Each structure stands twice: as C-alpha cells, then as structure tokens.
XYZ file of C-alpha atoms in Angstrom:
484
model
C 93.474 91.183 95.866
C 93.753 94.915 95.213
C 90.616 95.694 93.226
C 90.967 99.522 92.857
C 94.106 99.070 90.737
C 91.922 98.273 87.721
C 90.944 101.947 87.507
C 94.589 102.950 87.495
C 95.367 100.544 84.685
C 92.710 102.081 82.436
C 94.261 105.531 82.815
C 97.801 104.219 82.632
C 96.975 102.163 79.572
C 95.816 105.247 77.679
C 99.103 106.934 78.528
C 101.167 104.011 77.298
C 99.027 103.482 74.204
C 99.396 107.098 73.116
C 103.097 106.881 73.795
C 103.572 103.739 71.705
C 101.470 105.038 68.822
C 103.777 108.053 68.472
C 107.082 106.215 68.766
C 108.604 107.917 65.746
C 108.070 111.316 67.338
C 109.986 110.548 70.517
C 113.179 112.502 71.050
C 116.170 110.147 70.694
C 118.695 112.359 72.430
C 118.844 109.923 75.365
C 119.879 106.900 73.272
C 122.362 104.846 75.252
C 125.115 102.652 73.866
C 124.781 99.882 76.471
C 122.994 96.788 75.158
C 121.146 96.342 78.448
C 119.613 99.794 78.515
C 118.474 100.432 74.962
C 114.871 101.361 74.148
C 115.209 105.129 74.007
C 113.694 104.912 70.526
C 110.512 103.657 72.202
C 110.386 106.092 75.099
C 112.804 108.768 76.301
C 114.082 108.988 79.853
C 112.296 112.313 80.331
C 109.001 110.766 79.287
C 109.676 107.747 81.481
C 109.963 110.044 84.507
C 106.721 111.845 83.604
C 104.811 108.591 83.179
C 106.263 107.195 86.398
C 105.150 110.293 88.300
C 101.640 110.070 86.813
C 101.325 106.396 87.750
C 102.615 107.043 91.266
C 100.049 109.774 91.840
C 97.239 107.444 90.793
C 98.622 104.625 92.934
C 98.596 106.917 95.981
C 94.915 107.546 95.468
C 93.728 104.032 94.716
C 96.167 101.434 96.063
C 96.639 100.460 99.735
C 99.955 102.294 100.088
C 101.143 102.487 103.683
C 102.064 105.984 104.846
C 104.133 104.653 107.735
C 107.240 106.797 108.362
C 109.134 103.936 110.033
C 108.551 101.373 107.297
C 109.120 104.043 104.636
C 112.406 105.005 106.252
C 113.541 101.403 106.522
C 112.675 100.342 102.969
C 114.085 103.525 101.415
C 117.375 103.158 103.315
C 117.626 99.519 102.279
C 116.855 100.406 98.676
C 119.379 103.253 98.630
C 122.142 100.867 99.703
C 121.418 98.793 96.617
C 120.948 101.672 94.187
C 124.351 103.032 95.230
C 125.936 99.897 93.706
C 123.901 99.870 90.476
C 124.986 101.090 87.056
C 122.878 103.210 84.706
C 121.015 104.990 87.516
C 119.328 107.909 85.762
C 117.048 109.291 88.473
C 116.344 108.999 92.220
C 114.609 105.774 93.238
C 111.468 105.819 95.357
C 110.564 102.699 97.331
C 107.101 102.337 98.834
C 105.058 99.648 100.593
C 101.563 98.321 99.919
C 99.506 96.678 102.632
C 98.926 93.293 101.019
C 99.751 89.780 102.262
C 100.837 88.738 98.756
C 104.503 87.879 98.323
C 105.131 90.387 95.572
C 107.122 93.399 94.395
C 107.101 95.434 91.208
C 108.980 98.209 89.448
C 107.774 100.761 86.943
C 108.875 103.888 85.119
C 110.906 106.582 86.829
C 112.557 104.433 89.493
C 109.402 103.569 91.451
C 109.517 100.248 93.275
C 106.592 98.852 95.250
C 106.928 96.149 97.888
C 104.019 94.248 99.421
C 104.033 93.735 103.187
C 103.724 90.000 102.538
C 107.141 89.992 100.900
C 108.826 91.594 103.904
C 106.983 89.369 106.341
C 107.904 86.148 104.523
C 111.587 86.950 103.972
C 113.707 85.160 106.579
C 116.554 87.666 106.676
C 117.520 91.028 105.230
C 119.607 89.534 102.430
C 116.559 87.682 101.092
C 114.513 90.882 101.130
C 117.385 92.856 99.594
C 117.710 90.275 96.808
C 114.173 91.066 95.623
C 114.769 94.819 95.810
C 118.015 94.422 93.866
C 116.113 92.420 91.253
C 113.521 95.193 90.892
C 116.237 97.879 90.751
C 117.717 95.906 87.853
C 114.392 95.935 86.009
C 114.551 99.736 86.116
C 118.225 100.166 85.234
C 117.811 97.749 82.309
C 114.634 99.592 81.217
C 112.665 96.412 80.744
C 109.245 98.018 80.243
C 110.626 100.380 77.605
C 112.402 97.463 75.928
C 109.128 95.507 75.905
C 107.494 98.400 74.078
C 110.338 98.586 71.573
C 110.208 94.841 70.927
C 106.551 95.164 69.953
C 106.669 98.285 67.794
C 105.546 96.191 64.802
C 102.514 94.885 66.649
C 99.109 96.414 66.110
C 97.915 99.030 68.645
C 95.317 96.545 69.937
C 97.982 93.947 70.725
C 100.156 96.555 72.406
C 97.184 97.769 74.431
C 96.374 94.236 75.577
C 99.983 93.532 76.523
C 100.613 96.773 78.401
C 97.271 96.628 80.153
C 98.224 93.176 81.412
C 101.700 94.240 82.490
C 100.426 97.262 84.421
C 97.583 95.384 86.072
C 99.984 92.581 86.986
C 102.043 95.038 89.039
C 99.554 94.985 91.893
C 96.979 92.361 90.903
C 98.966 89.541 89.250
C 96.126 87.110 88.553
C 94.042 89.732 86.748
C 97.115 90.979 84.922
C 98.076 87.594 83.532
C 94.465 87.009 82.502
C 94.528 90.298 80.585
C 97.692 89.223 78.787
C 96.134 85.876 77.863
C 93.164 87.440 76.040
C 95.447 88.293 73.109
C 96.214 85.756 70.423
C 98.299 82.753 71.456
C 101.414 83.830 69.571
C 101.372 87.294 71.149
C 100.817 85.848 74.639
C 103.653 83.351 74.238
C 105.940 86.104 72.956
C 105.198 88.252 76.008
C 105.913 85.351 78.367
C 109.207 84.541 76.658
C 110.274 88.159 76.767
C 109.354 88.378 80.435
C 111.511 85.337 81.197
C 114.446 86.945 79.385
C 113.948 90.052 81.495
C 113.823 87.982 84.661
C 117.080 86.211 83.834
C 118.812 89.506 83.145
C 117.419 91.074 86.329
C 118.641 88.032 88.292
C 122.144 88.343 86.861
C 122.427 92.103 87.438
C 120.586 91.996 90.768
C 122.806 89.344 92.336
C 125.845 91.459 91.459
C 124.257 94.528 93.082
C 123.332 92.460 96.141
C 126.907 91.277 96.643
C 128.440 94.711 96.019
C 126.104 96.254 98.611
C 127.442 93.924 101.307
C 124.577 91.436 101.490
C 124.784 87.668 101.239
C 124.343 86.807 97.538
C 122.856 83.481 98.659
C 119.818 85.543 99.644
C 118.608 85.353 96.042
C 118.715 81.578 95.681
C 117.379 80.964 99.204
C 114.434 83.276 98.540
C 113.720 81.388 95.330
C 113.638 78.287 97.516
C 110.957 79.882 99.724
C 108.864 80.686 96.672
C 109.205 77.217 95.206
C 108.223 75.573 98.487
C 105.215 77.834 99.079
C 104.102 77.399 95.475
C 104.016 73.617 95.899
C 101.644 74.052 98.847
C 99.154 76.265 96.976
C 96.582 75.357 94.340
C 97.175 78.681 92.537
C 100.559 80.286 91.810
C 101.963 82.868 94.209
C 101.551 86.504 93.176
C 105.295 86.901 92.741
C 105.465 83.911 90.418
C 102.718 85.241 88.176
C 104.753 88.363 87.401
C 108.186 86.772 87.870
C 108.193 83.311 86.215
C 110.333 80.872 88.208
C 111.176 77.688 86.309
C 113.573 75.252 87.955
C 116.304 76.377 85.551
C 116.124 79.888 86.999
C 116.783 78.602 90.504
C 119.749 76.602 89.192
C 121.078 79.642 87.302
C 120.869 81.770 90.453
C 122.779 79.166 92.464
C 125.447 79.009 89.754
C 125.865 82.797 89.757
C 126.020 82.914 93.552
C 128.775 80.280 93.535
C 131.070 82.746 91.781
C 131.014 85.016 94.866
C 132.921 84.375 98.046
C 130.717 83.209 100.956
C 129.709 86.087 103.195
C 128.527 85.817 106.765
C 126.184 88.783 107.148
C 125.005 89.530 110.718
C 121.273 89.599 111.349
C 119.711 93.069 111.049
C 117.734 94.322 114.041
C 115.915 96.865 111.856
C 114.769 94.138 109.475
C 113.264 92.168 112.346
C 111.695 95.308 113.835
C 110.115 96.064 110.451
C 108.728 92.508 110.196
C 107.396 92.778 113.723
C 105.762 96.129 113.011
C 103.980 94.719 109.962
C 102.528 91.870 112.009
C 101.583 94.001 115.019
C 100.166 96.953 113.086
C 98.676 95.461 109.947
C 97.996 91.753 110.519
C 95.686 89.914 112.943
C 94.097 91.663 115.951
C 95.647 93.124 119.146
C 94.608 90.346 121.509
C 95.848 87.637 119.160
C 99.122 89.496 118.721
C 99.567 89.902 122.484
C 99.315 86.131 122.872
C 101.669 85.553 119.951
C 104.454 87.900 121.081
C 104.097 86.982 124.768
C 104.636 83.332 123.848
C 107.710 84.205 121.754
C 109.217 86.151 124.646
C 108.436 83.397 127.135
C 109.860 80.594 124.978
C 112.779 82.771 123.783
C 111.990 81.742 120.198
C 113.276 84.941 118.636
C 116.264 86.232 116.707
C 116.260 89.469 118.710
C 114.518 89.726 122.063
C 114.108 93.463 121.447
C 112.004 92.816 118.338
C 109.691 90.456 120.222
C 109.287 92.950 123.071
C 108.672 95.728 120.563
C 105.912 93.661 118.956
C 104.374 93.024 122.369
C 104.474 96.744 123.186
C 102.771 97.615 119.882
C 100.098 95.006 120.562
C 99.455 96.330 124.078
C 99.188 99.840 122.648
C 96.683 98.712 120.003
C 94.670 97.053 122.786
C 94.806 100.289 124.829
C 96.845 98.665 127.588
C 99.132 101.669 127.923
C 100.914 100.817 131.181
C 102.535 97.524 130.051
C 103.231 99.057 126.627
C 105.076 101.997 128.197
C 107.053 99.750 130.531
C 108.344 97.696 127.599
C 109.199 100.709 125.440
C 110.989 102.539 128.262
C 113.088 99.440 128.829
C 113.992 99.261 125.138
C 114.813 102.985 124.995
C 117.058 102.700 128.021
C 119.423 100.478 126.053
C 118.917 102.175 122.673
C 117.701 105.773 123.180
C 117.959 106.827 119.520
C 116.109 103.861 117.982
C 113.374 105.302 115.755
C 111.036 102.323 116.141
C 110.986 102.744 119.913
C 110.735 106.552 119.810
C 107.745 106.369 117.493
C 105.846 104.036 119.824
C 106.858 106.073 122.868
C 105.321 109.123 121.177
C 102.069 107.284 120.455
C 101.813 106.147 124.077
C 102.588 109.660 125.348
C 99.825 111.125 123.198
C 97.310 108.527 124.391
C 98.215 109.144 128.054
C 98.455 112.964 127.762
C 102.185 113.039 128.506
C 102.958 115.187 125.487
C 105.888 117.111 126.922
C 107.858 113.943 127.613
C 107.573 112.958 123.971
C 108.473 116.467 122.829
C 111.602 116.417 125.002
C 112.784 113.050 123.684
C 112.099 113.871 120.045
C 113.597 117.361 120.270
C 116.816 115.939 121.686
C 117.129 113.519 118.762
C 116.097 115.827 115.936
C 119.052 118.121 116.597
C 121.320 115.474 115.076
C 118.898 114.484 112.287
C 116.884 117.611 111.428
C 115.123 116.212 108.341
C 114.562 112.641 109.454
C 111.002 111.714 108.485
C 110.237 109.685 111.630
C 111.433 112.348 114.060
C 109.954 115.257 112.093
C 106.494 113.782 111.602
C 106.244 112.461 115.158
C 107.334 115.760 116.656
C 104.996 117.749 114.413
C 102.113 115.456 115.364
C 102.617 115.861 119.101
C 103.130 119.629 118.726
C 99.766 119.869 116.960
C 98.201 117.943 119.852
C 99.594 120.557 122.270
C 98.407 123.393 119.968
C 101.934 124.626 119.340
C 100.946 125.317 115.746
C 103.708 127.789 114.980
C 106.506 125.328 115.714
C 104.648 122.445 114.067
C 104.012 124.338 110.809
C 107.584 125.636 110.712
C 108.910 122.096 111.127
C 106.641 120.675 108.436
C 107.255 123.473 105.925
C 111.015 123.002 106.217
C 110.630 119.252 105.739
C 108.360 119.657 102.708
C 110.868 121.913 101.001
C 113.046 118.807 100.660
C 110.287 116.159 100.510
C 107.315 117.801 98.744
C 105.713 114.457 97.834
C 105.349 113.195 101.394
C 101.635 112.591 101.822
C 101.627 112.377 105.623
C 103.598 115.616 106.037
C 101.147 117.469 103.797
C 98.171 116.032 105.682
C 99.677 117.031 109.037
C 100.352 120.549 107.791
C 96.779 120.817 106.546
C 95.517 119.669 109.959
C 97.738 122.213 111.716
C 96.414 125.079 109.605
C 92.822 123.908 110.056
C 93.178 123.649 113.846
C 94.783 127.086 114.040
C 92.102 128.710 111.888
C 94.440 129.566 108.983
C 91.957 128.775 106.223
C 93.933 130.322 103.371
C 96.961 128.161 104.090
C 94.833 125.098 104.864
C 93.141 125.150 101.443
C 96.486 125.664 99.711
C 97.994 122.607 101.383
C 94.811 120.600 100.804
C 95.271 121.335 97.108
C 98.758 119.800 97.274
C 97.302 116.674 98.897
C 94.796 116.265 96.064
C 97.517 116.841 93.474
C 99.569 114.020 94.995
C 96.756 111.614 94.093
C 96.237 113.153 90.607
C 92.883 114.695 91.615
C 93.719 117.936 89.816
C 90.129 119.266 89.475
C 89.669 119.033 93.252
C 93.087 120.591 93.804
C 92.091 123.521 91.602
C 88.801 123.879 93.506
C 90.747 124.096 96.774
C 92.932 126.852 95.317
C 89.871 128.803 94.144
C 88.576 128.618 97.717
C 91.972 129.722 99.029
C 91.891 132.673 96.615
C 88.704 133.900 98.295
C 90.537 134.045 101.626
C 93.484 135.968 100.168
C 91.422 139.187 100.110
C 93.681 141.987 98.868
C 96.986 140.151 99.361
C 98.086 140.559 95.762
C 101.300 138.556 95.998
C 99.421 135.618 97.521
C 96.725 135.877 94.861
C 99.371 135.805 92.124
C 100.970 132.758 93.709
C 97.621 130.956 93.814
C 96.838 131.816 90.183
C 100.248 130.520 89.130
C 99.707 127.255 91.017
C 96.294 126.813 89.393
C 97.935 127.118 85.975
C 100.562 124.559 87.008
C 97.853 122.078 88.015
C 95.967 122.655 84.754
C 99.156 122.012 82.823
C 99.797 118.848 84.850
C 96.261 117.625 84.130
C 96.662 118.283 80.398
C 100.042 116.513 80.412
C 98.461 113.522 82.133
C 95.841 113.333 79.393
C 98.274 113.780 76.475
C 101.318 111.722 77.572
C-alpha cells in the first residue's frame, strides 16, 4: 500500500472543502449544456485545472511515481490516441505511472490519469490496457468528481469532507479510502456507493466507444473485466481496482452487450506494449538473478508473444546484474533489426555509460534525435551521457530547449541541475533546484533556493530582477494552494 498518500489527502481535502463551502461564489461562465458534463455550478473548469495541478505537485513529492522516460513516453502516446477520440476534452491530458503491484488506475481534476504498474503488467494485450485508460478518460470528460460535489451540495460540510477525503485517498490507497467513506452515516455511505456505480456505468459506456474509435478491440473492456472477476475470486480481499471501481456481474454483462454492437476487430499485438510489460518486470519487480532465469527460460522454451521482448527483458536483467557483455550482445542484436527503437537505444546508452563507451552512445542518439528533436527518451538519454563526458554546454542547451516545451518534466530539471552543479554554475543550479522543489509543491524550499541564487547574481541586475519575480510567483502559488 502507498502510505505517504495520506498526507496528500489531508492537504487536498482542505482544498476541496473550501471549494465546496463557497459553491455559490464560483464563476458559472463555463456551464455546459451537455447532460454528461454538467457540474460547473460546483466547480469551474479553471478551478478544476488549478486543483489538478496542486494535487499533481503533491503526488510527485509523496507517491511512488516512476520518472521513467520510456514508460512515460509509451503511456502518454497510448493515452493521446484515446483522448483524440473523446468529446468534451477541455485541457491536455497527462498520464503517469506509479510503481505499485496493485491492479489500479485513477483520474482526477485537470486531466491527470495515474496508472499502477500492476495494471500494465496484468493486462494481456494493449486493448485491455487501453480499455482502462479510456474508462479513466471518460471519468474526466464527464466530470464525475465535480458532479459528485454538485450532487452533495445540500450535505453538511462534515459529510462532504468525509466523502471527498475517502474519494481522494481511494485514488492511490483504495482500502483506506473506502474505510474513510464508510465512517460517515449509513445513508451517506450508501448514496456515495450508488453514485459511484452510476459513474462507472457511464464511464464504461463512453469509454468503450472511445476504445473502438481509437482502433482498439472493444472486447478489451469485457475481457479485462473477466481478469478482474477471476482474480477477485482467488483473493480474500477485493482487488484495488474493484474497491474504487465497483464491478457487479451486471456491469460485466452490460459491457459485453455494448461491445456486441461493434464489429469484431482483429487488432495485431503491439510490440511496444510487450516491451513496456517486460521493462516493468525487469526494472521494478523481483531481483536481477531471478529475472535472468525467468527470461532465459522464456527464450529457451519460445513461450513469448515477441522474441524481441523476451530478449530485451534478458538484456535488462543482465545489465542490472552488471553482466555487461551478454547484455550488450543482446541489445546490439536487437538494434541491428530495429535501429530506432527507443527501448533498445535507452538500454544501449546505459550499457555504454557503465562500460565507458560514451561516444558510441552519443553517436547513436545524435543520429536519431535529428528526426525527433524533442523526444523525451532521446533528449534525456543524450543529455545524461553528455554530462558524463563533461560536455556541459551541449547538455544544458539540449535540456533548456526541452524544458521550454516540457517545463514540468522532473527528470529533465534534475539533470539540468546536475549539469550546472558539475560545471560549477551555482547561480543557475540553485535556480533550477528551485523549479524542482516547486514541482513537488515545496514552495518554501524553492524560495530558499532562489534567495541563495540571488546571492550569486552579484551585480547582474536583470538576473536579480528575474529571481525576485520568480520568488513572487512562488509566493503567489503557495497562497493559491492554501486558499483554493
């Protein structure tokens, strides 16, 4: 279970409680005519974005979010394919992954969707995984949290606090979240459960349509429900996903009925899906020696969907066990047949760094980045190896350009901070360190870093003005966090 989330819920709860207590003061200019996306009287879209950003910053600091460029790239690309087919998309969606074996996913304000590694690992194909993402996208487009608030405007603040605290905690710690909901009176608890089931049915209906329109097999939804039902029967306690997404038998039947209205679709297996599953196992589950045995047996028995994915997992396991020679041999073989595959290039870079063959990695990455100048995997890998070779000027230039487009990327900011530190640029290092703290809502520490940076600015008046302005921005952000 993810224990640190409890601290986030306390802060988030105060935000939501203040917001619900001042419902009448909310600007209604964003009222929407569609039945499925009402609730602007409870919370405006602008405020939804602000709250979503505040929650995301706290999640970065306290939840086990994976800053893995490859998995981030994969899940964001998959999510974007679904969002492109959704209606009522009001803001960019951000998909992120938590390192947790629970089969779970959750959505919250501002288009933020979290996926647990356990969900990806237990999905049997990409359509099953996409069905869950489509479901969560639907929760956002239908504004289910805002509608929950609106449905309870007549409740007392204490009941609202109990309900929202439970909902937020249930995002990442379902058992604790449902317990929090149950502490309210029986009628309130039953009402929240019924409303949740209505939301789930609507998200199923909308999500299956998105899934089909995006080119996936709509049967992925019903088959994934089958996985959940089967696993639930084998456990003494409900699965995490089922605690936040009630799954009565009627819901499975409804999903199968909806799917029947679509033409059957034979969707080819996705190599990237299987590479992502393999990476999760090799990097985040078990230990290197156990994984070497596991993947070696799969390769030997040919019990794989893609041989490349099994070999990739074996290479990652060898690398983790510091057996660089067999790892390199496998990766070079994979790159020979697919030289632009990001999964293979990333591992090749890691091996090159470990074996002091930096220039080979730089050459390969530089050749690829010409065609994809802002790709996160290529940019962050190349910047990392350039820092190792002390080519700080090129590394910082690369990272600064990337951050102009992706300012919230934690790993890019951390790499830039490391580059400035290693090159002795203390003014710039403290400025970037402040941005890192701001990304996790640690505004007092961010302001402290900027005060330190100011001391290094000496008589550079323009730089001093810029730092003072950023300090004021962080103070405003902190005040907004406290008064939302």
